mmCIF file of C-alpha atoms in Angstrom:
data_model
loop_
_atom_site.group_PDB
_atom_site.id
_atom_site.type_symbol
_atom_site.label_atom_id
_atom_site.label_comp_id
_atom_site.label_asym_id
_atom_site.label_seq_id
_atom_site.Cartn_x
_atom_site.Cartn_y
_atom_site.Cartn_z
ATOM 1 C CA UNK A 289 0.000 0.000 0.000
ATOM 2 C CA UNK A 290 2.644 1.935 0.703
ATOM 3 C CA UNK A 291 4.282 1.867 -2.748
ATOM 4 C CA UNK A 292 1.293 2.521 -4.231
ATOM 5 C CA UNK A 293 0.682 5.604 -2.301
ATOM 6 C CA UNK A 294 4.066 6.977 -3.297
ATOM 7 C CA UNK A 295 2.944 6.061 -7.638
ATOM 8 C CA UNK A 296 -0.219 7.905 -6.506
ATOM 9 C CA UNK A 297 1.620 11.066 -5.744
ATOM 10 C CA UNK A 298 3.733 10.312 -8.655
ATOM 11 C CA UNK A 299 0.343 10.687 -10.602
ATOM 12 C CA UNK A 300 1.140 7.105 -11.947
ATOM 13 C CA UNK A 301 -2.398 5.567 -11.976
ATOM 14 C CA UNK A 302 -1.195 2.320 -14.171
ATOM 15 C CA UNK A 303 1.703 1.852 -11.950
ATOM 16 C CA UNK A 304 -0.561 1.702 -9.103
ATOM 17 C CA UNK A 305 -2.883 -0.189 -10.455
ATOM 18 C CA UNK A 306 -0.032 -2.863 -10.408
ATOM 19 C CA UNK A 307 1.480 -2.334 -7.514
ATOM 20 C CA UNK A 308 -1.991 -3.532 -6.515
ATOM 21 C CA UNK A 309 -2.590 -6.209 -8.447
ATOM 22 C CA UNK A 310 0.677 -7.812 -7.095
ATOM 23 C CA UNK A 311 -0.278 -7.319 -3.810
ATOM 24 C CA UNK A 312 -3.603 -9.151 -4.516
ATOM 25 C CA UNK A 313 -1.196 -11.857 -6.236
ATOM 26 C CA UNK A 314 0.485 -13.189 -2.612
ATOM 27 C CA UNK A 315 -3.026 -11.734 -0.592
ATOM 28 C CA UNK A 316 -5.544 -12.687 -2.697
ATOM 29 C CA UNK A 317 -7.793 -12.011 0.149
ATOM 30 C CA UNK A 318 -6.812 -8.618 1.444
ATOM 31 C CA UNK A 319 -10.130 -6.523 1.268
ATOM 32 C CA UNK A 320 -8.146 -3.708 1.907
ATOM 33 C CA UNK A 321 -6.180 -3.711 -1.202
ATOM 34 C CA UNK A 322 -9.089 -4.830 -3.250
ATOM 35 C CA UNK A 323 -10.992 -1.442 -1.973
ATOM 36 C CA UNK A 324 -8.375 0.303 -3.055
ATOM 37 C CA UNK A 325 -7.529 -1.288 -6.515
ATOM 38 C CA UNK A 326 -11.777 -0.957 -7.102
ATOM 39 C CA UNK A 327 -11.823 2.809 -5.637
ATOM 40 C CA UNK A 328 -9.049 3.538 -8.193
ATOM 41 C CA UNK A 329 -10.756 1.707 -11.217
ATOM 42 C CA UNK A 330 -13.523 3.673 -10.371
ATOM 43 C CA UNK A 331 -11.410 6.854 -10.415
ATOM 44 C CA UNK A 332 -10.573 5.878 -13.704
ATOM 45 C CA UNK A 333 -13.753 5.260 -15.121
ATOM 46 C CA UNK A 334 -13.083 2.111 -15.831
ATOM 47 C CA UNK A 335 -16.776 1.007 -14.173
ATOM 48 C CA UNK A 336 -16.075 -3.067 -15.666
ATOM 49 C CA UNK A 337 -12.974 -3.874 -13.541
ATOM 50 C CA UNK A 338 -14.324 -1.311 -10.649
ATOM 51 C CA UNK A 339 -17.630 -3.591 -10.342
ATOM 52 C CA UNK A 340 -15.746 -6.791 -10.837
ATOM 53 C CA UNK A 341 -13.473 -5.795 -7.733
ATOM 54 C CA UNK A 342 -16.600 -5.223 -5.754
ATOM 55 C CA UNK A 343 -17.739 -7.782 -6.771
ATOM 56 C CA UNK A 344 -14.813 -10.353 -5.852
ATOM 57 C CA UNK A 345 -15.135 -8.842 -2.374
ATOM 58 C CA UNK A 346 -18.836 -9.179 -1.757
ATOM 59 C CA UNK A 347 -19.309 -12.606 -3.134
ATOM 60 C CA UNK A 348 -16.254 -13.951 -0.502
ATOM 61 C CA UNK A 349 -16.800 -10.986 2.183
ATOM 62 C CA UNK A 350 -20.441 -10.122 2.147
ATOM 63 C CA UNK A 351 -20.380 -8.410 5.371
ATOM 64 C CA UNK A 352 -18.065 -5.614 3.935
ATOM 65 C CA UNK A 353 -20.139 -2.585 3.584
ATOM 66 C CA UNK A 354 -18.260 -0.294 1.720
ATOM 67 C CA UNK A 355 -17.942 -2.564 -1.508
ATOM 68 C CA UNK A 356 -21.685 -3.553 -1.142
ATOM 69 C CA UNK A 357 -22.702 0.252 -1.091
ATOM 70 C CA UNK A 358 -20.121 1.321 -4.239
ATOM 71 C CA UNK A 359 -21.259 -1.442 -6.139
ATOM 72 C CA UNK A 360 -24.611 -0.805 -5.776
ATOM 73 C CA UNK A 361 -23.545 3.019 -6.990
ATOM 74 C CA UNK A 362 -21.998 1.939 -9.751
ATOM 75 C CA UNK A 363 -24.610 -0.351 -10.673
ATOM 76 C CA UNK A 364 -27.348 2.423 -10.970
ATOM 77 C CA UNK A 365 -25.018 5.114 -12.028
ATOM 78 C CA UNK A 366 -23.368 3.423 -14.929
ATOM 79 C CA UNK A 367 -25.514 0.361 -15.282
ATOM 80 C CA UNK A 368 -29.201 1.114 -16.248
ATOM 81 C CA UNK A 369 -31.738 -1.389 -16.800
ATOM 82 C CA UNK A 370 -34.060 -3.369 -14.843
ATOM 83 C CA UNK A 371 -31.187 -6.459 -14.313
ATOM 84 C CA UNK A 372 -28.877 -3.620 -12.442
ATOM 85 C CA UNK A 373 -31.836 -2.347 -10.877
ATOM 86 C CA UNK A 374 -32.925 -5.079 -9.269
ATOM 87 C CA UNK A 375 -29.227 -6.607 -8.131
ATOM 88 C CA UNK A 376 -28.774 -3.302 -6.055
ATOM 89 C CA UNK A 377 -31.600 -3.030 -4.525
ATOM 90 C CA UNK A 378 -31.026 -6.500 -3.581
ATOM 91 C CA UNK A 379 -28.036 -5.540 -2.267
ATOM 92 C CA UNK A 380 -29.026 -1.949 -0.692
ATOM 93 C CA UNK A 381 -31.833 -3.801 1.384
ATOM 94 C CA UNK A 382 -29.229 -4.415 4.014
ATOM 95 C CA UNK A 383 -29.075 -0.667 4.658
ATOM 96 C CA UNK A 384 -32.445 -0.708 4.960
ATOM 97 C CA UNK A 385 -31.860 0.562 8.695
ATOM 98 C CA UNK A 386 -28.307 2.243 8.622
ATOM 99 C CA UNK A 387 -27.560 4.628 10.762
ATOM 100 C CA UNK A 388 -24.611 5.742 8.089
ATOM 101 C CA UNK A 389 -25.982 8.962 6.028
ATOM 102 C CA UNK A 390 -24.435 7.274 3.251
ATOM 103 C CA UNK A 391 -25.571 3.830 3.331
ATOM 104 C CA UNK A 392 -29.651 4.830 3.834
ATOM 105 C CA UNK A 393 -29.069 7.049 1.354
ATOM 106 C CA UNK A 394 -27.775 4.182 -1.387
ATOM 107 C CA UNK A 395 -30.918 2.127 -0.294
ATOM 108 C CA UNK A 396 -32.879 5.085 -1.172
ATOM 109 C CA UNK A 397 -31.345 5.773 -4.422
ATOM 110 C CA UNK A 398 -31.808 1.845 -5.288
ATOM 111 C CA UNK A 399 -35.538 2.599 -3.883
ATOM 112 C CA UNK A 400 -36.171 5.232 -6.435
ATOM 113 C CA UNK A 401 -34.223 3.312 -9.397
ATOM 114 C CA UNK A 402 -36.464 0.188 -8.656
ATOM 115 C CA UNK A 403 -39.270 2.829 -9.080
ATOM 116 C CA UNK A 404 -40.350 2.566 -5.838
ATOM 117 C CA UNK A 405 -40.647 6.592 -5.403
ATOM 118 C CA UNK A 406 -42.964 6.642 -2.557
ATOM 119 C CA UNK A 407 -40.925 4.263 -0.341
ATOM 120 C CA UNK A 408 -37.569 6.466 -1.452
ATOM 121 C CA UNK A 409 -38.646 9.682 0.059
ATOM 122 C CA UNK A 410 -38.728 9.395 3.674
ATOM 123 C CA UNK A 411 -35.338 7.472 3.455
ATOM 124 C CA UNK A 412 -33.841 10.640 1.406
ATOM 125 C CA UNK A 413 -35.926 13.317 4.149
ATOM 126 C CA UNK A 414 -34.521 11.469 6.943
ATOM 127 C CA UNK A 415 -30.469 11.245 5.152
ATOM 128 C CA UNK A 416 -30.942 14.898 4.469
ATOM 129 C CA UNK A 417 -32.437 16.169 7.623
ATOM 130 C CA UNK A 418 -29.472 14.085 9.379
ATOM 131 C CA UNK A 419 -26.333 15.222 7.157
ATOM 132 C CA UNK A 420 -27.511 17.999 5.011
ATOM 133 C CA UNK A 421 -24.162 19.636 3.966
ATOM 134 C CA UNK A 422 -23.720 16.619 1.282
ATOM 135 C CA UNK A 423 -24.915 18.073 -1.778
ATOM 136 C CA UNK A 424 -25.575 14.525 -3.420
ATOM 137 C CA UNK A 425 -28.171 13.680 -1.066
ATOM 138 C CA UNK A 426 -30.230 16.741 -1.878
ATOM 139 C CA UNK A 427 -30.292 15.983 -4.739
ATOM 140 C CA UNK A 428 -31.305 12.519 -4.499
ATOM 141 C CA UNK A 429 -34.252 14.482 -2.521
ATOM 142 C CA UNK A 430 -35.112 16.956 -5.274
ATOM 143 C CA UNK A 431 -35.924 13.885 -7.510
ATOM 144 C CA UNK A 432 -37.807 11.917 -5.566
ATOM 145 C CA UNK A 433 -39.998 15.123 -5.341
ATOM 146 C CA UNK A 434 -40.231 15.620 -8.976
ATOM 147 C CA UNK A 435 -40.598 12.076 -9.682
ATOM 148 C CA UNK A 436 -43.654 12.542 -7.320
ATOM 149 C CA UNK A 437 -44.817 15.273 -8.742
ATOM 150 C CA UNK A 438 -44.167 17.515 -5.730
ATOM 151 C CA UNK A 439 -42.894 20.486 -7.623
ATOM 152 C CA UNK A 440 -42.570 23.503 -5.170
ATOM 153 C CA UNK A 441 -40.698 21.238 -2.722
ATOM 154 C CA UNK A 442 -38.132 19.717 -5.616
ATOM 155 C CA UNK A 443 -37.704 23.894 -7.008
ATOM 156 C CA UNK A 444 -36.867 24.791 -3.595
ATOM 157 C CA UNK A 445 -34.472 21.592 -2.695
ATOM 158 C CA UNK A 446 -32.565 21.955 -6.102
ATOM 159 C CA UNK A 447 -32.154 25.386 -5.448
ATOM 160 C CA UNK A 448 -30.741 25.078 -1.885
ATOM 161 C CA UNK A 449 -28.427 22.611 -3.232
ATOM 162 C CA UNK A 450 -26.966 24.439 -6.139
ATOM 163 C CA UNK A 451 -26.516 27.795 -3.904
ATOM 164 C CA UNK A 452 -24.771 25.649 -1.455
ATOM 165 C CA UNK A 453 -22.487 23.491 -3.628
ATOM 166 C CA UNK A 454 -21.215 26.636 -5.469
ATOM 167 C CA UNK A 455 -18.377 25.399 -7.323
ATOM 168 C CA UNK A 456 -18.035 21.969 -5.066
ATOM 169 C CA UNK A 457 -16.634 20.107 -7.844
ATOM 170 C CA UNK A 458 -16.767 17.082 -5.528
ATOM 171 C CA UNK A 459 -20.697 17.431 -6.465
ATOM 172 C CA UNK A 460 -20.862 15.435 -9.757
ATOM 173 C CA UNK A 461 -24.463 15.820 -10.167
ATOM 174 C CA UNK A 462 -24.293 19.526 -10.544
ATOM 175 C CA UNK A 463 -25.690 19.376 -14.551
ATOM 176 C CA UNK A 464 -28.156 16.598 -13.983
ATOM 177 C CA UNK A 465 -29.414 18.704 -10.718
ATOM 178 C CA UNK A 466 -29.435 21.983 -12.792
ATOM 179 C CA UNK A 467 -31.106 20.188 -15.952
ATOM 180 C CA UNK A 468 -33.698 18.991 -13.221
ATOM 181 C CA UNK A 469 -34.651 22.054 -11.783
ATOM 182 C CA UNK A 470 -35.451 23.888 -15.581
ATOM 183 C CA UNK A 471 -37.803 21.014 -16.074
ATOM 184 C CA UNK A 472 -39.348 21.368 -12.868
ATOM 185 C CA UNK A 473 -39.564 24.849 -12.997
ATOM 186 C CA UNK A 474 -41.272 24.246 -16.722
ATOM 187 C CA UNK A 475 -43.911 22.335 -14.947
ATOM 188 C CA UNK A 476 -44.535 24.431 -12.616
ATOM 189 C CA UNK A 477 -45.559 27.543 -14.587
ATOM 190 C CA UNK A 478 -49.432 27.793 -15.987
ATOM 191 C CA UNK A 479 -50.122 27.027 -19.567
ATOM 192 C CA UNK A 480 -51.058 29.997 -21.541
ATOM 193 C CA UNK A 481 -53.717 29.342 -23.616
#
């Protein structure tokens, strides 16, 4: 790990990649390194070998909470269809009553991705009202409003959350939030006749 760290700095993401692999070679077992070799996949964008990591983890570790809730991320993030769907919520059902802001909030997002809106948005009121600097989870919020055709309440959400993020590039949803609130806003005004 710590040879990776220093390729890392290097800005060596190949290097590290191997440094990694060769550490799974003698530990084939090390969770820890397999985290880390999925995290930076991920990083990567290179969503195949990032879910097959998780993967390898949660099939021999299933307990391991971290890889269960980033593969059930990536499968709804970069995975749609009803196959994906269904595998994370089947996953994200173990979160079900997770005290982690994080981990409720997956098992919401599989909620509304399984199209179970209704059930979704007192898991996303409850992530938000507990850890509401984390611009991500407003915005899960903001869609299960507009997805339930509660308008005023998604306008107002989205807006809170774009003010606050700013320029938070950590907030990867920024366009999808902003694209959002234009159609709910659209929706929101009378037709003129």
């Amino acid at each position: 790990v710590a040879k990776a760290k220093i390729f890392a700095a290097q800005k060596k993401p190949e290097v590290v990649i191997d440094t990694y692999k060769a550490g799974l070679e003698v530990i084939p077992n090390n969770v820890q390194l397999r985290v880390l070799l999925a995290s930076l996949y991920e990083g990567q964008k290179d969503y195949d070998n990032a879910i097959k990591n998780y993967e390898a983890i949660v099939s021999k570790q299933p307990n391991v909470d971290v890889a269960v809730n980033n593969l059930v991320s990536l499968l709804l993030d970069h995975y749609p269809g009803e196959d994906s769907s269904v595998r994370a919520l089947e996953l994200a059902k173990r979160f079900e009553n997770s005290e982690q802001p994080y981990f409720y909030d997956t098992y919401g997002w599989a909620l509304l991705k399984a199209g179970e809106f209704k059930k979704s948005l007192p898991v996303f009121e409850k992530v938000v009202s507990q850890k509401s600097d984390v611009p991500v989870f407003k915005y899960h919020l903001g869609l299960a409003y507009a997805t339930l055709d509660m308008y005023p309440k998604a306008v107002a959400v989205l807006e809170e959350v774009l003010v606050s993020a700013g320029n938070d590039e950590s907030f990867l949803e920024k366009d999808l939030a902003v694209k959002l609130l234009a159609d709910v806003r659209l929706k929101l005004k009378p037709e003129i006749e």
